[in-house]
Amino acid sequence: MSSYNVVKSLKDEGLLRSIKLVDVSNDLGVITELGLLSVPAISKDGKILGIDPLEPDFVKALLTGDEVTIEKYVPKSYSEALDRFSVSLIHSSYASILALIHNSIDPLLNTKFIDHAVRLELASSLSKDKLIEEIKLRSRDIFESLKDKMVRVAAKNYLREVVWILGTDIDESTLKKFIDRDLITQWLLAKASVGRALVPYNFDIVKDVATHVVNVLTNRLSKYLKDLIEEYRTLMREFVHRELE
């Protein structure tokens, strides 16, 4: 819903015409050129200025040139940057799953994800080399502190895709058939890998993550299903409305 919330906010403020919406659902070129691992994102002159969580007020400030508000959403210290990195990590299903199946955030260290997460294009007082050093020093602590949240992110995204494929009329008893460790293990591998790249050597770690996902879904199925059905219907209503405009 993050992209929806940003777009809706801009539309309500009459600012939607100030931006160009880019559909990245079938454009690998944009993704690879920008090194983009998370959406929604906002860019200017080919540079990513921020990724999810992309606050509507931050986007509005960028569009209107409100420097005071922009500053509120840009880290000014390495401590704030680490917090920003952590928040962006758990808002990215791809980054979360990649970290989980490798039992580490190391696969993210040589990517643009760090730049985008901490809004490095706007954080002129921060050095990326220094930031990476800080993340490396705390990488284990960061991973362990976020692991449970990342598992929940993976669980809800898995369920979301099942609901999208099977439709919102699905009942819990049918859905429970898909809460299976082997199915989820395969999904995790497919979700985070690019061909044979980024496939971890130790599949036991992936199976362990899948077991945790199963546990989360078993305990939260009713709540997640209710949330996802409402999310789906909201998006479909908006899609139909836009088609009729």
XYZ file of C-alpha atoms in Angstrom:
245
model
C 0.000 0.000 0.000
C 3.002 2.323 0.257
C 2.904 3.385 -3.394
C -0.866 3.809 -3.223
C -0.629 6.027 -0.142
C 1.979 8.308 -1.718
C 0.087 8.643 -5.001
C -3.239 9.226 -3.245
C -1.711 11.905 -1.037
C -0.215 13.724 -4.026
C -3.514 13.482 -5.880
C -5.419 14.907 -2.914
C -2.948 17.813 -2.738
C -3.176 18.483 -6.478
C 0.483 17.586 -6.976
C 0.155 14.408 -9.004
C 0.729 16.233 -12.287
C 4.074 17.441 -10.916
C 5.584 13.976 -11.176
C 5.959 11.241 -13.743
C 4.791 7.843 -12.529
C 7.021 5.014 -13.741
C 5.649 1.480 -13.936
C 8.504 -0.839 -12.942
C 6.441 -4.034 -13.121
C 7.917 -4.906 -16.512
C 10.944 -2.633 -16.904
C 14.123 -4.417 -15.847
C 16.206 -1.653 -17.412
C 15.043 0.970 -14.934
C 15.588 -1.379 -11.999
C 19.118 -2.398 -12.992
C 20.200 1.063 -14.124
C 19.183 2.644 -10.832
C 20.079 -0.340 -8.642
C 16.582 -0.151 -7.212
C 15.622 -2.851 -4.696
C 12.593 -1.216 -3.107
C 9.508 0.725 -4.162
C 8.002 3.224 -3.954
C 10.962 5.408 -4.781
C 11.410 8.971 -5.938
C 14.116 10.080 -8.350
C 15.337 13.274 -9.948
C 17.790 13.567 -12.830
C 18.329 9.798 -12.738
C 19.226 9.724 -9.037
C 17.161 8.067 -6.325
C 16.376 10.496 -3.510
C 14.447 8.096 -1.305
C 12.766 4.703 -1.069
C 10.135 3.066 1.104
C 9.133 4.208 3.649
C 8.486 7.170 1.383
C 6.626 9.688 3.494
C 4.050 11.762 1.556
C 5.184 14.961 3.323
C 8.778 14.268 2.247
C 7.700 13.800 -1.373
C 5.581 16.955 -1.275
C 8.524 18.898 0.153
C 10.775 17.695 -2.664
C 8.193 18.825 -5.216
C 7.623 22.235 -3.643
C 11.229 22.912 -2.632
C 10.421 23.025 1.078
C 13.973 22.630 2.403
C 12.941 22.823 6.061
C 10.647 19.809 5.719
C 13.135 17.913 3.549
C 15.749 18.246 6.303
C 13.407 16.529 8.763
C 13.494 13.361 6.675
C 17.221 13.238 5.914
C 19.686 11.711 8.434
C 22.257 14.137 9.808
C 24.427 11.657 11.709
C 25.641 8.102 11.200
C 23.424 6.973 14.054
C 20.368 8.406 12.296
C 21.559 6.870 9.020
C 21.768 3.417 10.617
C 18.225 3.825 11.899
C 17.091 4.887 8.443
C 18.819 1.878 6.877
C 17.105 -0.474 9.331
C 13.679 1.024 8.695
C 14.096 0.781 4.923
C 15.303 -2.803 5.256
C 12.114 -3.995 6.937
C 10.024 -2.025 4.439
C 11.587 -3.930 1.547
C 10.355 -7.491 1.133
C 13.177 -8.224 -1.310
C 15.945 -6.887 0.932
C 14.436 -8.603 3.976
C 14.175 -11.984 2.271
C 17.666 -11.663 0.789
C 19.075 -10.993 4.258
C 17.072 -13.813 5.829
C 18.115 -16.564 3.419
C 21.768 -15.551 3.777
C 21.447 -15.075 7.531
C 23.200 -11.731 7.088
C 22.813 -8.232 5.681
C 26.177 -8.602 3.910
C 24.620 -9.187 0.439
C 23.267 -5.623 0.635
C 26.557 -3.901 1.458
C 27.780 -3.456 -2.116
C 24.451 -2.271 -3.505
C 22.753 1.058 -4.068
C 20.227 0.023 -1.440
C 22.327 1.732 1.235
C 22.479 5.003 -0.724
C 18.756 4.923 -1.358
C 17.777 3.842 2.152
C 19.656 6.624 3.941
C 18.935 9.208 1.218
C 22.619 9.741 0.612
C 21.989 12.085 -2.332
C 20.485 14.534 0.148
C 22.638 13.693 3.175
C 25.658 15.725 2.093
C 27.368 15.476 5.487
C 27.651 11.681 5.312
C 30.316 9.581 3.576
C 29.208 6.292 2.047
C 32.534 4.625 2.880
C 32.195 5.666 6.510
C 28.562 4.575 6.535
C 29.425 1.116 5.200
C 32.103 0.810 7.888
C 29.497 1.637 10.530
C 27.048 -0.901 9.092
C 29.733 -3.598 8.900
C 30.673 -3.024 12.530
C 27.059 -3.507 13.575
C 25.889 -5.895 10.869
C 25.286 -8.849 13.191
C 23.439 -6.734 15.729
C 21.351 -5.110 12.998
C 20.396 -8.478 11.541
C 19.495 -10.049 14.873
C 17.478 -7.032 15.999
C 15.445 -7.066 12.781
C 15.178 -10.805 12.140
C 11.727 -11.332 13.647
C 10.340 -8.297 11.818
C 11.847 -9.476 8.526
C 10.252 -12.897 9.008
C 6.878 -11.199 9.458
C 7.527 -9.144 6.322
C 8.274 -12.339 4.395
C 5.204 -14.078 5.822
C 2.777 -11.330 4.895
C 4.238 -10.927 1.413
C 3.993 -14.664 0.790
C 0.361 -14.656 1.855
C -0.313 -11.530 -0.226
C 0.860 -13.243 -3.389
C -1.187 -16.366 -2.654
C -4.290 -14.214 -2.144
C -3.633 -12.249 -5.328
C -3.271 -15.452 -7.323
C -6.241 -17.321 -5.848
C -8.538 -14.341 -5.293
C -10.117 -12.731 -2.259
C -12.900 -15.337 -2.026
C -10.413 -17.866 -0.694
C -11.223 -19.263 2.751
C -8.807 -20.006 5.562
C -9.075 -23.780 5.215
C -7.950 -23.585 1.576
C -5.258 -21.085 2.419
C -3.814 -23.359 5.092
C -2.772 -25.810 2.353
C -0.244 -23.225 1.200
C 1.268 -22.772 4.647
C 3.810 -25.445 3.923
C 7.527 -25.314 4.703
C 8.648 -26.797 1.383
C 6.481 -24.438 -0.673
C 7.685 -21.445 1.295
C 11.323 -22.567 1.022
C 10.985 -22.615 -2.766
C 9.245 -19.239 -2.730
C 11.993 -17.666 -0.615
C 14.688 -18.920 -2.988
C 12.809 -17.762 -6.065
C 12.005 -14.408 -4.505
C 15.547 -13.405 -3.570
C 17.682 -15.031 -6.264
C 18.413 -13.690 -9.746
C 18.812 -16.783 -11.879
C 21.527 -18.722 -10.078
C 22.985 -15.584 -8.538
C 22.322 -14.944 -4.850
C 21.317 -18.558 -4.217
C 22.778 -19.386 -0.775
C 25.031 -22.391 -0.264
C 23.264 -23.506 2.902
C 19.666 -24.500 2.197
C 19.188 -25.461 5.841
C 19.149 -21.745 6.662
C 16.409 -21.183 4.092
C 14.382 -24.086 5.486
C 14.755 -22.633 8.962
C 13.474 -19.267 7.754
C 10.554 -21.050 6.085
C 9.744 -22.771 9.376
C 9.593 -19.386 11.109
C 7.352 -18.060 8.327
C 5.023 -21.042 8.799
C 4.830 -20.298 12.525
C 3.977 -16.645 11.907
C 1.286 -17.507 9.359
C -0.201 -20.174 11.594
C -0.582 -17.668 14.418
C -1.616 -14.631 12.364
C -3.519 -16.082 9.428
C -6.920 -14.560 10.222
C -5.547 -11.071 10.828
C -3.256 -11.088 7.799
C -6.000 -12.424 5.535
C -8.434 -9.732 6.656
C -5.824 -7.010 6.097
C -4.831 -8.318 2.667
C -8.396 -8.671 1.416
C -9.124 -5.071 2.419
C -5.868 -3.953 0.794
C -6.695 -5.795 -2.430
C -10.214 -4.371 -2.625
C -8.953 -0.843 -1.977
C -6.425 -1.144 -4.790
C -8.996 -2.633 -7.167
C -11.487 0.161 -6.416
C -8.809 2.731 -7.169
C -7.818 0.909 -10.371
C -11.425 0.804 -11.611
C -11.900 4.470 -10.678
C -8.810 5.509 -12.635
C -9.883 3.424 -15.628
C -13.235 5.241 -15.667
C -11.707 8.724 -15.412
